[in-house]
Tab-separated table of C-alpha atoms in Angstrom:
chain	number	residue	atom	x	y	z
A	1	UNK	CA	-18.246	77.466	-28.649
A	2	UNK	CA	-21.357	75.666	-29.723
A	3	UNK	CA	-20.861	73.404	-32.317
A	4	UNK	CA	-23.284	71.168	-34.100
A	5	UNK	CA	-22.161	68.569	-36.455
A	6	UNK	CA	-24.604	66.779	-38.839
A	7	UNK	CA	-24.400	63.369	-40.565
A	8	UNK	CA	-26.500	63.253	-43.785
A	9	UNK	CA	-29.367	61.003	-44.698
A	10	UNK	CA	-28.586	57.424	-45.715
A	11	UNK	CA	-28.161	56.174	-49.622
A	12	UNK	CA	-29.577	53.568	-51.194
A	13	UNK	CA	-27.257	51.038	-50.323
A	14	UNK	CA	-27.692	51.595	-46.811
A	15	UNK	CA	-31.688	51.435	-46.752
A	16	UNK	CA	-31.036	47.594	-46.675
A	17	UNK	CA	-27.782	45.910	-45.936
A	18	UNK	CA	-26.255	48.222	-43.028
A	19	UNK	CA	-26.322	51.493	-41.340
A	20	UNK	CA	-23.098	52.398	-39.646
A	21	UNK	CA	-22.537	54.550	-36.684
A	22	UNK	CA	-20.603	57.750	-38.071
A	23	UNK	CA	-17.386	57.217	-36.080
A	24	UNK	CA	-15.340	59.709	-38.155
A	25	UNK	CA	-17.644	62.435	-37.206
A	26	UNK	CA	-17.659	60.990	-33.277
A	27	UNK	CA	-13.980	61.203	-33.213
A	28	UNK	CA	-14.327	64.813	-34.285
A	29	UNK	CA	-16.530	65.776	-31.886
A	30	UNK	CA	-14.530	63.947	-29.392
A	31	UNK	CA	-11.477	66.292	-30.161
A	32	UNK	CA	-14.056	69.599	-30.136
A	33	UNK	CA	-15.127	68.473	-26.636
A	34	UNK	CA	-11.636	67.946	-25.417
A	35	UNK	CA	-10.598	71.737	-26.458
A	36	UNK	CA	-13.437	72.751	-24.302
A	37	UNK	CA	-16.608	73.180	-26.746
A	38	UNK	CA	-19.842	72.080	-26.001
A	39	UNK	CA	-20.994	69.784	-28.948
A	40	UNK	CA	-24.167	67.870	-30.186
A	41	UNK	CA	-24.416	65.717	-33.062
A	42	UNK	CA	-27.303	64.869	-35.294
A	43	UNK	CA	-27.263	61.764	-37.416
A	44	UNK	CA	-29.846	62.204	-40.424
A	45	UNK	CA	-29.108	58.117	-40.847
A	46	UNK	CA	-31.181	57.653	-37.686
A	47	UNK	CA	-33.140	60.873	-36.885
A	48	UNK	CA	-35.375	63.082	-39.250
A	49	UNK	CA	-35.304	66.627	-40.286
A	50	UNK	CA	-37.404	67.665	-37.664
A	51	UNK	CA	-35.074	67.019	-34.954
A	52	UNK	CA	-32.433	68.969	-36.535
A	53	UNK	CA	-34.537	71.825	-37.127
A	54	UNK	CA	-35.538	71.615	-33.442
A	55	UNK	CA	-31.721	71.272	-32.750
A	56	UNK	CA	-30.744	74.283	-34.790
A	57	UNK	CA	-33.398	76.495	-33.128
A	58	UNK	CA	-32.981	75.639	-29.300
A	59	UNK	CA	-28.872	75.083	-29.550
A	60	UNK	CA	-28.100	78.069	-31.686
A	61	UNK	CA	-24.943	76.545	-32.945
A	62	UNK	CA	-22.049	79.212	-33.605
A	63	UNK	CA	-20.639	76.512	-35.636
A	64	UNK	CA	-22.117	73.644	-37.903
A	65	UNK	CA	-20.389	71.039	-39.635
A	66	UNK	CA	-21.452	68.344	-42.199
A	67	UNK	CA	-19.624	65.289	-42.831
A	68	UNK	CA	-19.427	64.238	-46.712
A	69	UNK	CA	-17.754	61.008	-46.726
A	70	UNK	CA	-19.894	60.516	-49.766
A	71	UNK	CA	-20.577	62.491	-53.071
A	72	UNK	CA	-24.137	61.390	-53.520
A	73	UNK	CA	-25.027	63.575	-49.908
A	74	UNK	CA	-23.689	66.841	-51.515
A	75	UNK	CA	-26.695	68.242	-52.737
A	76	UNK	CA	-28.607	67.756	-49.622
A	77	UNK	CA	-25.514	69.053	-47.604
A	78	UNK	CA	-25.802	72.418	-49.548
A	79	UNK	CA	-29.611	72.506	-48.771
A	80	UNK	CA	-29.086	72.069	-45.186
A	81	UNK	CA	-26.479	74.826	-45.029
A	82	UNK	CA	-28.693	77.252	-46.588
A	83	UNK	CA	-31.276	76.414	-43.963
A	84	UNK	CA	-29.296	76.681	-41.023
A	85	UNK	CA	-27.886	80.168	-42.459
A	86	UNK	CA	-31.483	81.591	-43.086
A	87	UNK	CA	-32.459	80.118	-39.495
A	88	UNK	CA	-28.827	81.304	-37.544
A	89	UNK	CA	-27.358	83.766	-40.026
A	90	UNK	CA	-24.199	84.383	-38.193
A	91	UNK	CA	-23.380	80.463	-37.926
A	92	UNK	CA	-20.250	79.351	-39.263
A	93	UNK	CA	-20.973	76.587	-41.603
A	94	UNK	CA	-18.376	74.129	-42.950
A	95	UNK	CA	-17.957	70.711	-44.701
A	96	UNK	CA	-15.456	67.790	-44.193
A	97	UNK	CA	-14.984	64.747	-44.973
A	98	UNK	CA	-13.272	62.074	-47.414
A	99	UNK	CA	-15.250	62.910	-50.630
A	100	UNK	CA	-16.093	66.733	-50.313
A	101	UNK	CA	-12.085	66.911	-49.869
A	102	UNK	CA	-11.208	66.109	-53.435
A	103	UNK	CA	-13.931	68.586	-55.031
A	104	UNK	CA	-13.782	71.212	-51.769
A	105	UNK	CA	-13.444	74.630	-54.018
A	106	UNK	CA	-16.426	73.266	-56.421
A	107	UNK	CA	-18.696	72.519	-53.445
A	108	UNK	CA	-18.054	76.097	-51.778
A	109	UNK	CA	-18.836	77.695	-55.013
A	110	UNK	CA	-21.799	75.672	-55.669
A	111	UNK	CA	-23.285	76.681	-51.845
A	112	UNK	CA	-23.508	80.334	-53.256
A	113	UNK	CA	-22.384	81.504	-49.873
A	114	UNK	CA	-24.447	79.134	-47.512
A	115	UNK	CA	-20.984	77.276	-46.668
A	116	UNK	CA	-17.988	79.233	-45.575
A	117	UNK	CA	-15.489	76.662	-45.627
A	118	UNK	CA	-14.513	73.126	-46.639
A	119	UNK	CA	-11.926	71.138	-44.504
A	120	UNK	CA	-9.630	68.886	-46.496
A	121	UNK	CA	-8.193	66.143	-44.973
A	122	UNK	CA	-8.622	64.571	-41.280
A	123	UNK	CA	-11.066	66.198	-38.942
A	124	UNK	CA	-9.510	65.525	-35.911
A	125	UNK	CA	-6.251	67.543	-35.756
A	126	UNK	CA	-8.070	70.508	-37.593
A	127	UNK	CA	-11.455	71.064	-35.416
A	128	UNK	CA	-9.734	72.742	-32.759
A	129	UNK	CA	-7.768	75.270	-34.177
A	130	UNK	CA	-10.539	76.095	-36.680
A	131	UNK	CA	-13.219	76.766	-33.823
A	132	UNK	CA	-10.318	78.957	-32.336
A	133	UNK	CA	-10.038	80.860	-35.541
A	134	UNK	CA	-13.863	81.115	-36.063
A	135	UNK	CA	-14.010	82.514	-32.712
A	136	UNK	CA	-10.884	84.973	-33.292
A	137	UNK	CA	-11.310	85.460	-37.225
A	138	UNK	CA	-8.796	84.758	-39.559
A	139	UNK	CA	-9.709	80.833	-40.454
A	140	UNK	CA	-7.783	81.255	-43.846
A	141	UNK	CA	-4.503	80.049	-41.824
A	142	UNK	CA	-6.186	76.944	-40.637
A	143	UNK	CA	-4.198	73.878	-41.942
A	144	UNK	CA	-6.654	72.239	-44.796
A	145	UNK	CA	-9.070	75.157	-44.924
A	146	UNK	CA	-10.668	76.111	-48.228
A	147	UNK	CA	-12.772	79.325	-48.111
A	148	UNK	CA	-13.467	82.016	-50.874
A	149	UNK	CA	-10.533	83.357	-50.473
A	150	UNK	CA	-8.392	80.256	-51.512
A	151	UNK	CA	-6.478	77.559	-49.663
A	152	UNK	CA	-4.883	77.828	-46.502
A	153	UNK	CA	-1.881	75.431	-45.592
A	154	UNK	CA	-1.699	71.910	-46.242
A	155	UNK	CA	-3.812	69.720	-44.397
A	156	UNK	CA	-2.469	68.123	-40.942
A	157	UNK	CA	-2.330	64.295	-40.732
A	158	UNK	CA	-2.399	62.836	-36.990
A	159	UNK	CA	1.100	61.063	-35.964
A	160	UNK	CA	-0.938	58.395	-34.368
A	161	UNK	CA	-4.800	57.340	-33.756
A	162	UNK	CA	-5.196	56.489	-30.328
A	163	UNK	CA	-7.070	59.826	-29.908
A	164	UNK	CA	-9.162	61.280	-29.491
A	165	UNK	CA	-11.729	59.028	-28.199
A	166	UNK	CA	-14.972	58.893	-30.393
A	167	UNK	CA	-18.027	60.665	-28.417
A	168	UNK	CA	-20.209	57.680	-28.742
A	169	UNK	CA	-22.540	59.084	-25.909
A	170	UNK	CA	-23.603	62.247	-27.886
A	171	UNK	CA	-25.432	59.633	-30.632
A	172	UNK	CA	-29.044	59.137	-30.304
A	173	UNK	CA	-31.054	56.053	-31.555
A	174	UNK	CA	-27.786	53.783	-31.393
A	175	UNK	CA	-29.950	50.949	-31.380
A	176	UNK	CA	-30.895	51.825	-35.132
A	177	UNK	CA	-26.884	51.277	-36.252
A	178	UNK	CA	-26.476	47.489	-38.071
A	179	UNK	CA	-24.895	45.534	-40.120
A	180	UNK	CA	-26.870	42.407	-41.729
A	181	UNK	CA	-27.346	40.060	-38.650
A	182	UNK	CA	-25.124	42.195	-36.240
A	183	UNK	CA	-27.998	44.595	-34.885
A	184	UNK	CA	-26.998	46.476	-32.930
A	185	UNK	CA	-23.587	47.126	-34.124
A	186	UNK	CA	-21.227	49.621	-33.165
A	187	UNK	CA	-18.202	50.582	-34.900
A	188	UNK	CA	-13.960	50.913	-34.154
A	189	UNK	CA	-10.958	51.828	-35.875
A	190	UNK	CA	-8.009	49.835	-35.466
A	191	UNK	CA	-5.939	51.059	-38.232
A	192	UNK	CA	-6.173	53.508	-40.750
A	193	UNK	CA	-5.204	54.190	-44.454
A	194	UNK	CA	-4.394	51.406	-47.061
A	195	UNK	CA	-0.734	51.055	-48.761
A	196	UNK	CA	-2.504	48.991	-51.886
A	197	UNK	CA	-3.123	51.344	-54.750
A	198	UNK	CA	-6.329	50.206	-56.878
A	199	UNK	CA	-7.551	52.253	-59.783
A	200	UNK	CA	-11.105	52.353	-58.290
A	201	UNK	CA	-10.493	53.445	-54.562
A	202	UNK	CA	-9.556	56.830	-53.138
A	203	UNK	CA	-8.448	55.472	-49.738
A	204	UNK	CA	-4.769	55.183	-50.759
A	205	UNK	CA	-4.987	58.835	-52.419
A	206	UNK	CA	-6.646	60.530	-49.399
A	207	UNK	CA	-4.257	59.304	-46.892
A	208	UNK	CA	-1.052	59.443	-49.558
A	209	UNK	CA	-0.698	55.389	-49.204
A	210	UNK	CA	0.177	56.111	-45.508
A	211	UNK	CA	-0.912	53.375	-42.784
A	212	UNK	CA	-1.269	54.060	-38.955
A	213	UNK	CA	-2.090	51.512	-36.615
A	214	UNK	CA	-3.714	52.039	-33.016
A	215	UNK	CA	-1.976	50.871	-30.044
A	216	UNK	CA	-3.186	47.308	-28.935
A	217	UNK	CA	-3.886	49.122	-25.227
A	218	UNK	CA	-6.010	51.926	-26.899
A	219	UNK	CA	-7.831	49.776	-29.068
A	220	UNK	CA	-8.866	47.635	-26.504
A	221	UNK	CA	-9.775	50.089	-24.211
A	222	UNK	CA	-12.036	51.446	-26.767
A	223	UNK	CA	-13.493	48.109	-27.836
A	224	UNK	CA	-14.016	47.602	-23.794
A	225	UNK	CA	-16.284	50.685	-23.802
A	226	UNK	CA	-18.458	49.898	-26.482
A	227	UNK	CA	-21.908	48.722	-25.091
A	228	UNK	CA	-23.200	46.981	-28.134
A	229	UNK	CA	-22.783	42.800	-28.224
A	230	UNK	CA	-21.643	43.686	-31.781
A	231	UNK	CA	-18.912	45.355	-33.448
A	232	UNK	CA	-18.053	46.370	-37.317
A	233	UNK	CA	-13.910	47.117	-37.652
A	234	UNK	CA	-14.079	49.679	-39.998
A	235	UNK	CA	-10.210	49.271	-40.967
A	236	UNK	CA	-10.062	49.554	-45.015
A	237	UNK	CA	-8.018	46.461	-44.908
A	238	UNK	CA	-7.861	44.329	-41.592
A	239	UNK	CA	-5.138	42.728	-40.154
A	240	UNK	CA	-2.474	43.695	-42.894
A	241	UNK	CA	0.034	43.568	-40.020
A	242	UNK	CA	-0.270	40.029	-38.365
A	243	UNK	CA	1.577	41.322	-35.038
A	244	UNK	CA	-0.616	44.093	-34.813
A	245	UNK	CA	-3.946	41.998	-34.910
A	246	UNK	CA	-2.425	39.511	-32.635
A	247	UNK	CA	-1.314	42.209	-30.035
A	248	UNK	CA	-4.863	43.613	-30.121
A	249	UNK	CA	-5.983	40.004	-29.973
A	250	UNK	CA	-4.027	39.515	-26.690
A	251	UNK	CA	-5.525	42.661	-24.834
A	252	UNK	CA	-8.706	41.514	-25.834
A	253	UNK	CA	-8.059	38.125	-24.364
A	254	UNK	CA	-6.564	39.600	-21.294
A	255	UNK	CA	-9.446	42.043	-20.719
A	256	UNK	CA	-12.133	38.909	-21.389
A	257	UNK	CA	-14.017	41.021	-23.584
A	258	UNK	CA	-16.915	39.302	-25.660
A	259	UNK	CA	-18.143	40.644	-28.649
A	260	UNK	CA	-19.266	39.457	-32.452
A	261	UNK	CA	-17.357	41.216	-35.169
A	262	UNK	CA	-17.378	41.818	-38.834
A	263	UNK	CA	-14.468	43.221	-40.838
A	264	UNK	CA	-12.984	43.959	-43.873
A	265	UNK	CA	-10.115	42.535	-45.669
A	266	UNK	CA	-8.171	41.102	-48.986
A	267	UNK	CA	-8.200	37.732	-49.842
A	268	UNK	CA	-4.187	37.684	-49.795
A	269	UNK	CA	-4.043	39.325	-46.438
A	270	UNK	CA	-6.427	36.481	-45.519
A	271	UNK	CA	-4.031	33.518	-47.145
A	272	UNK	CA	-0.774	35.015	-45.899
A	273	UNK	CA	-2.159	35.097	-42.043
A	274	UNK	CA	-4.815	32.746	-41.433
A	275	UNK	CA	-3.767	32.083	-37.743
A	276	UNK	CA	-4.695	35.654	-36.997
A	277	UNK	CA	-8.224	35.441	-38.516
A	278	UNK	CA	-8.314	32.049	-36.573
A	279	UNK	CA	-7.657	33.554	-33.362
A	280	UNK	CA	-10.384	36.423	-34.107
A	281	UNK	CA	-12.854	33.817	-34.854
A	282	UNK	CA	-12.288	32.400	-31.383
A	283	UNK	CA	-13.045	35.658	-30.032
A	284	UNK	CA	-15.880	36.392	-32.005
A	285	UNK	CA	-15.297	37.325	-35.620
A	286	UNK	CA	-18.242	36.008	-37.432
A	287	UNK	CA	-18.520	37.980	-40.812
A	288	UNK	CA	-16.092	39.180	-43.301
A	289	UNK	CA	-16.157	41.443	-46.539
A	290	UNK	CA	-13.853	40.288	-49.460
A	291	UNK	CA	-13.653	42.802	-52.048
A	292	UNK	CA	-12.980	40.260	-54.772
A	293	UNK	CA	-14.024	43.036	-57.300
A	294	UNK	CA	-14.119	40.324	-60.274
A	295	UNK	CA	-13.795	36.807	-60.980
A	296	UNK	CA	-11.329	36.604	-63.548
A	297	UNK	CA	-7.594	38.081	-64.159
A	298	UNK	CA	-8.450	40.427	-66.794
A	299	UNK	CA	-10.857	42.075	-64.499
A	300	UNK	CA	-8.488	42.169	-61.633
A	301	UNK	CA	-5.741	43.411	-63.609
A	302	UNK	CA	-8.170	46.430	-64.837
A	303	UNK	CA	-8.664	47.534	-61.283
A	304	UNK	CA	-5.034	46.697	-60.178
A	305	UNK	CA	-5.949	44.327	-57.559
A	306	UNK	CA	-2.500	42.443	-57.517
A	307	UNK	CA	-4.351	39.132	-56.865
A	308	UNK	CA	-5.368	36.098	-58.879
A	309	UNK	CA	-9.000	34.555	-59.297
A	310	UNK	CA	-7.126	31.187	-57.802
A	311	UNK	CA	-6.246	33.133	-54.479
A	312	UNK	CA	-9.528	34.759	-54.161
A	313	UNK	CA	-10.958	31.078	-54.364
A	314	UNK	CA	-8.402	29.899	-52.085
A	315	UNK	CA	-9.462	32.624	-49.345
A	316	UNK	CA	-13.136	31.755	-49.716
A	317	UNK	CA	-12.163	28.353	-48.661
A	318	UNK	CA	-9.821	29.266	-45.831
A	319	UNK	CA	-13.021	31.621	-44.282
A	320	UNK	CA	-15.366	28.447	-44.597
A	321	UNK	CA	-12.679	26.407	-42.955
A	322	UNK	CA	-12.683	28.966	-40.234
A	323	UNK	CA	-16.246	29.234	-39.937
A	324	UNK	CA	-16.398	33.078	-40.924
A	325	UNK	CA	-19.137	33.806	-43.259
A	326	UNK	CA	-18.203	35.914	-46.124
A	327	UNK	CA	-19.858	38.477	-48.251
A	328	UNK	CA	-18.081	39.347	-51.485
A	329	UNK	CA	-18.380	42.418	-53.355
A	330	UNK	CA	-17.899	42.135	-57.342
A	331	UNK	CA	-17.879	45.292	-59.166
A	332	UNK	CA	-20.308	45.311	-62.472
A	333	UNK	CA	-18.565	47.380	-65.515
A	334	UNK	CA	-21.087	49.221	-67.515
A	335	UNK	CA	-19.524	47.578	-70.444
A	336	UNK	CA	-21.081	44.115	-69.657
A	337	UNK	CA	-23.431	42.758	-72.071
A	338	UNK	CA	-26.365	39.999	-70.917
A	339	UNK	CA	-23.819	37.134	-71.568
A	340	UNK	CA	-21.381	38.707	-69.005
A	341	UNK	CA	-24.579	39.366	-66.556
A	342	UNK	CA	-25.509	35.970	-67.054
A	343	UNK	CA	-22.074	34.102	-66.495
A	344	UNK	CA	-21.645	36.443	-63.414
A	345	UNK	CA	-25.227	35.581	-61.682
A	346	UNK	CA	-24.105	31.737	-62.160
A	347	UNK	CA	-20.748	32.446	-60.295
A	348	UNK	CA	-22.814	34.092	-57.585
A	349	UNK	CA	-25.329	31.414	-57.430
A	350	UNK	CA	-22.583	28.825	-57.270
A	351	UNK	CA	-21.001	29.726	-54.080
A	352	UNK	CA	-22.549	30.026	-50.615
A	353	UNK	CA	-21.382	33.293	-49.979
A	354	UNK	CA	-23.390	36.305	-49.862
A	355	UNK	CA	-22.577	38.352	-53.362
A	356	UNK	CA	-22.930	42.225	-53.458
A	357	UNK	CA	-22.867	43.863	-56.677
A	358	UNK	CA	-21.454	47.834	-57.187
A	359	UNK	CA	-21.560	49.740	-59.949
A	360	UNK	CA	-18.072	50.584	-61.335
A	361	UNK	CA	-17.690	54.552	-60.671
A	362	UNK	CA	-15.184	57.021	-61.389
A	363	UNK	CA	-14.681	58.906	-58.179
A	364	UNK	CA	-13.035	62.412	-57.677
A	365	UNK	CA	-9.703	61.213	-55.938
A	366	UNK	CA	-9.360	57.725	-57.816
A	367	UNK	CA	-7.265	57.080	-60.528
A	368	UNK	CA	-10.189	56.281	-63.166
A	369	UNK	CA	-11.547	59.625	-62.327
A	370	UNK	CA	-9.021	61.168	-64.440
A	371	UNK	CA	-9.281	58.363	-67.081
A	372	UNK	CA	-13.307	57.344	-67.312
A	373	UNK	CA	-14.643	60.645	-66.478
A	374	UNK	CA	-14.173	62.232	-69.504
A	375	UNK	CA	-16.809	59.922	-70.620
A	376	UNK	CA	-19.360	60.591	-68.338
A	377	UNK	CA	-22.945	60.471	-68.934
A	378	UNK	CA	-24.238	62.262	-66.085
A	379	UNK	CA	-22.474	64.532	-63.006
A	380	UNK	CA	-25.557	64.398	-61.158
A	381	UNK	CA	-23.835	64.050	-57.543
A	382	UNK	CA	-26.968	62.008	-56.561
A	383	UNK	CA	-26.179	59.214	-58.831
A	384	UNK	CA	-22.535	58.883	-57.936
A	385	UNK	CA	-23.518	56.100	-55.247
A	386	UNK	CA	-21.974	52.706	-56.747
A	387	UNK	CA	-25.653	51.776	-57.527
A	388	UNK	CA	-26.190	54.040	-61.086
A	389	UNK	CA	-24.085	53.981	-64.333
A	390	UNK	CA	-22.321	57.115	-64.815
A	391	UNK	CA	-20.550	56.543	-67.800
A	392	UNK	CA	-21.918	54.903	-70.944
A	393	UNK	CA	-23.565	51.131	-70.965
A	394	UNK	CA	-22.985	48.723	-73.679
A	395	UNK	CA	-26.687	47.806	-73.280
A	396	UNK	CA	-29.351	50.519	-73.186
A	397	UNK	CA	-29.759	52.171	-69.971
A	398	UNK	CA	-32.923	50.842	-68.847
A	399	UNK	CA	-31.777	47.154	-70.140
A	400	UNK	CA	-28.748	47.687	-68.167
A	401	UNK	CA	-30.580	48.181	-65.045
A	402	UNK	CA	-33.019	45.504	-65.508
A	403	UNK	CA	-29.974	43.225	-65.745
A	404	UNK	CA	-28.331	44.838	-62.624
A	405	UNK	CA	-31.169	44.355	-60.843
A	406	UNK	CA	-31.738	40.656	-61.787
A	407	UNK	CA	-28.379	40.120	-60.882
A	408	UNK	CA	-28.430	41.858	-57.370
A	409	UNK	CA	-31.280	39.831	-56.459
A	410	UNK	CA	-29.314	36.672	-56.167
A	411	UNK	CA	-28.931	38.015	-52.665
A	412	UNK	CA	-32.327	38.328	-52.319
A	413	UNK	CA	-33.017	34.664	-53.456
A	414	UNK	CA	-30.005	33.179	-51.605
A	415	UNK	CA	-29.870	35.618	-48.288
A	416	UNK	CA	-33.115	37.334	-47.686
A	417	UNK	CA	-37.087	36.602	-47.649
A	418	UNK	CA	-38.808	34.063	-45.923
A	419	UNK	CA	-36.235	31.248	-46.051
A	420	UNK	CA	-33.576	33.253	-44.246
A	421	UNK	CA	-36.020	34.002	-41.774
A	422	UNK	CA	-36.539	30.630	-40.866
A	423	UNK	CA	-32.820	30.069	-41.036
A	424	UNK	CA	-32.118	32.838	-38.579
A	425	UNK	CA	-35.127	32.268	-36.505
A	426	UNK	CA	-32.904	32.395	-33.034
A	427	UNK	CA	-31.371	35.716	-34.096
A	428	UNK	CA	-34.197	37.017	-35.156
A	429	UNK	CA	-36.070	35.969	-31.791
A	430	UNK	CA	-33.276	37.111	-29.947
A	431	UNK	CA	-33.272	41.085	-31.509
A	432	UNK	CA	-36.718	41.159	-31.649
A	433	UNK	CA	-36.938	40.262	-27.978
A	434	UNK	CA	-34.693	43.050	-27.307
A	435	UNK	CA	-36.487	45.452	-29.404
A	436	UNK	CA	-34.131	45.415	-32.615
A	437	UNK	CA	-35.848	45.643	-35.832
A	438	UNK	CA	-33.147	46.336	-38.360
A	439	UNK	CA	-32.299	42.851	-39.602
A	440	UNK	CA	-36.058	41.730	-39.239
A	441	UNK	CA	-37.070	44.735	-41.790
A	442	UNK	CA	-33.805	44.154	-44.232
A	443	UNK	CA	-34.988	40.686	-45.304
A	444	UNK	CA	-38.057	42.028	-47.021
A	445	UNK	CA	-37.082	45.288	-48.538
A	446	UNK	CA	-35.044	44.509	-51.548
A	447	UNK	CA	-38.026	44.518	-54.126
A	448	UNK	CA	-38.770	48.223	-52.665
A	449	UNK	CA	-35.674	49.505	-52.730
A	450	UNK	CA	-33.933	47.661	-56.248
A	451	UNK	CA	-35.932	48.398	-58.906
A	452	UNK	CA	-34.780	49.140	-62.165
A	453	UNK	CA	-37.608	51.509	-63.446
A	454	UNK	CA	-36.364	53.746	-60.185
A	455	UNK	CA	-32.897	53.285	-60.990
A	456	UNK	CA	-33.518	54.300	-64.403
A	457	UNK	CA	-35.784	57.464	-63.816
A	458	UNK	CA	-33.322	58.777	-61.244
A	459	UNK	CA	-31.519	60.091	-64.564
A	460	UNK	CA	-34.547	62.255	-65.512
A	461	UNK	CA	-34.453	64.091	-61.964
A	462	UNK	CA	-33.747	67.967	-62.317
A	463	UNK	CA	-30.074	68.570	-61.581
A	464	UNK	CA	-29.123	71.809	-59.802
A	465	UNK	CA	-25.679	70.606	-58.748
A	466	UNK	CA	-23.259	68.827	-60.692
A	467	UNK	CA	-19.909	67.299	-60.379
A	468	UNK	CA	-16.739	69.399	-61.753
A	469	UNK	CA	-15.075	67.934	-64.469
A	470	UNK	CA	-11.096	66.591	-63.175
A	471	UNK	CA	-8.444	69.134	-63.452
A	472	UNK	CA	-5.633	68.016	-65.654
A	473	UNK	CA	-3.252	65.821	-63.392
A	474	UNK	CA	-0.172	63.543	-64.665
A	475	UNK	CA	-1.476	60.370	-62.991
A	476	UNK	CA	1.976	58.986	-63.561
A	477	UNK	CA	2.917	61.059	-60.794
A	478	UNK	CA	0.767	59.719	-57.902
A	479	UNK	CA	1.605	62.421	-55.562
A	480	UNK	CA	-0.547	64.668	-57.419
A	481	UNK	CA	-3.673	62.599	-56.664
A	482	UNK	CA	-2.918	62.676	-52.704
A	483	UNK	CA	-4.658	65.165	-49.953
A	484	UNK	CA	-2.352	64.272	-47.204
A	485	UNK	CA	1.154	64.027	-48.250
A	486	UNK	CA	3.940	62.947	-45.812
A	487	UNK	CA	6.096	65.902	-46.391
A	488	UNK	CA	3.129	68.128	-44.834
A	489	UNK	CA	3.260	69.689	-41.686
A	490	UNK	CA	2.841	67.304	-38.613
A	491	UNK	CA	2.809	64.117	-41.438
A	492	UNK	CA	2.176	60.771	-40.168
A	493	UNK	CA	5.190	58.792	-38.927
A	494	UNK	CA	4.454	55.625	-40.444
A	495	UNK	CA	6.254	52.127	-41.204
A	496	UNK	CA	7.116	51.338	-44.546
A	497	UNK	CA	4.007	49.774	-46.529
A	498	UNK	CA	4.024	46.261	-46.641
A	499	UNK	CA	4.913	44.177	-49.843
A	500	UNK	CA	2.128	44.274	-52.372
A	501	UNK	CA	3.399	42.157	-55.349
């Protein structure tokens, strides 16, 4: 079959700091191609709608899949589905991805026939049987499938993540993918899932708190295939198991692979296994994202981080000692007043690290969706992008955005603009010499993107598609939040999760 896979356009946050290759979509493409299908991919983060239109008209796809890892892209995806249906009426249109898995039935209904099915759960194990069923009829029996007729069998979970290999060769404009100074930057996956249960996160509910590891040989082999000099390790928490991180490092050393790396991890993981991160620093680990989330014990308890403020500060000291640059994330509570914003700004200015701010947002699939969502002030999908407030704010909403942007501007004052350009002249020069302009453009875009009047005005846009309200769930029974369960057919055979307390 002719399969066209589409990634929607970039969100607000990605307009400045990063633009990552759609690794999940590449892996689904790889699985479909292994099954003998003809596959093309259009990533609207780096390509325009005219390219997609031309691709649809020339390729005439028999099936079209849209990746929806972000709620804010759902209205755009429904619009794309309707246009494709008008152009190719017989095309089977389906959605898949992390976020849409939690609101599948509602999105299917909202599409008014433009979407034939939504796939819940992991895409790699289901794409081949889905396309076979599309060809032969009877998609209702495909695991994880949801159609107008109802839910099919439970989603499949892969035993391991060594295969399929991502079809990176199908991507166009690969030089447009970057994260900060790492320009261009590819992505790779060493592990999948997270054994922690933070209240604001849906990674653990999607994977049923499972945790799977790529074999060191497969991880190094995939890494060796990457042409870009920079690589983002997309794991939710890197190097939870030190023996796994060391085993991949040994393979990288044996093969003589030289890259620069960016990864995400937790402060307590860094503190428990600093030797692993030190080894990777020798291999090229230059940047690390730490989700501190809060600067006080009360905030950390609220998000169930199971970590102390002192541990977070010691982790920053450890990273500095290892020569790894850190970006910190803090979650902005809509309940903050001017004084709280001031205190957080002072902290952000007092540390040398980059401090990013995201707004506390109850997402479907998170525990706080069931505790906070009844207070929602909007259900516009487009505002669920961690840059807008969707629950009541203590300050008037316009004042909240003024304080938020003033606080986010710490990044601009410390790490963007002319000062950074001078400090990073060597990196800028090297990138520009190779035709890479993503990092250079990032340095001067803050004020174009972060504007309190723009964010406030976003709440007044006409709303066509709204998030559904949550169905009653007893959050005391965590399994009711899961997309994947370990008792489902072909469930993952994982080792017990590490201790988190």
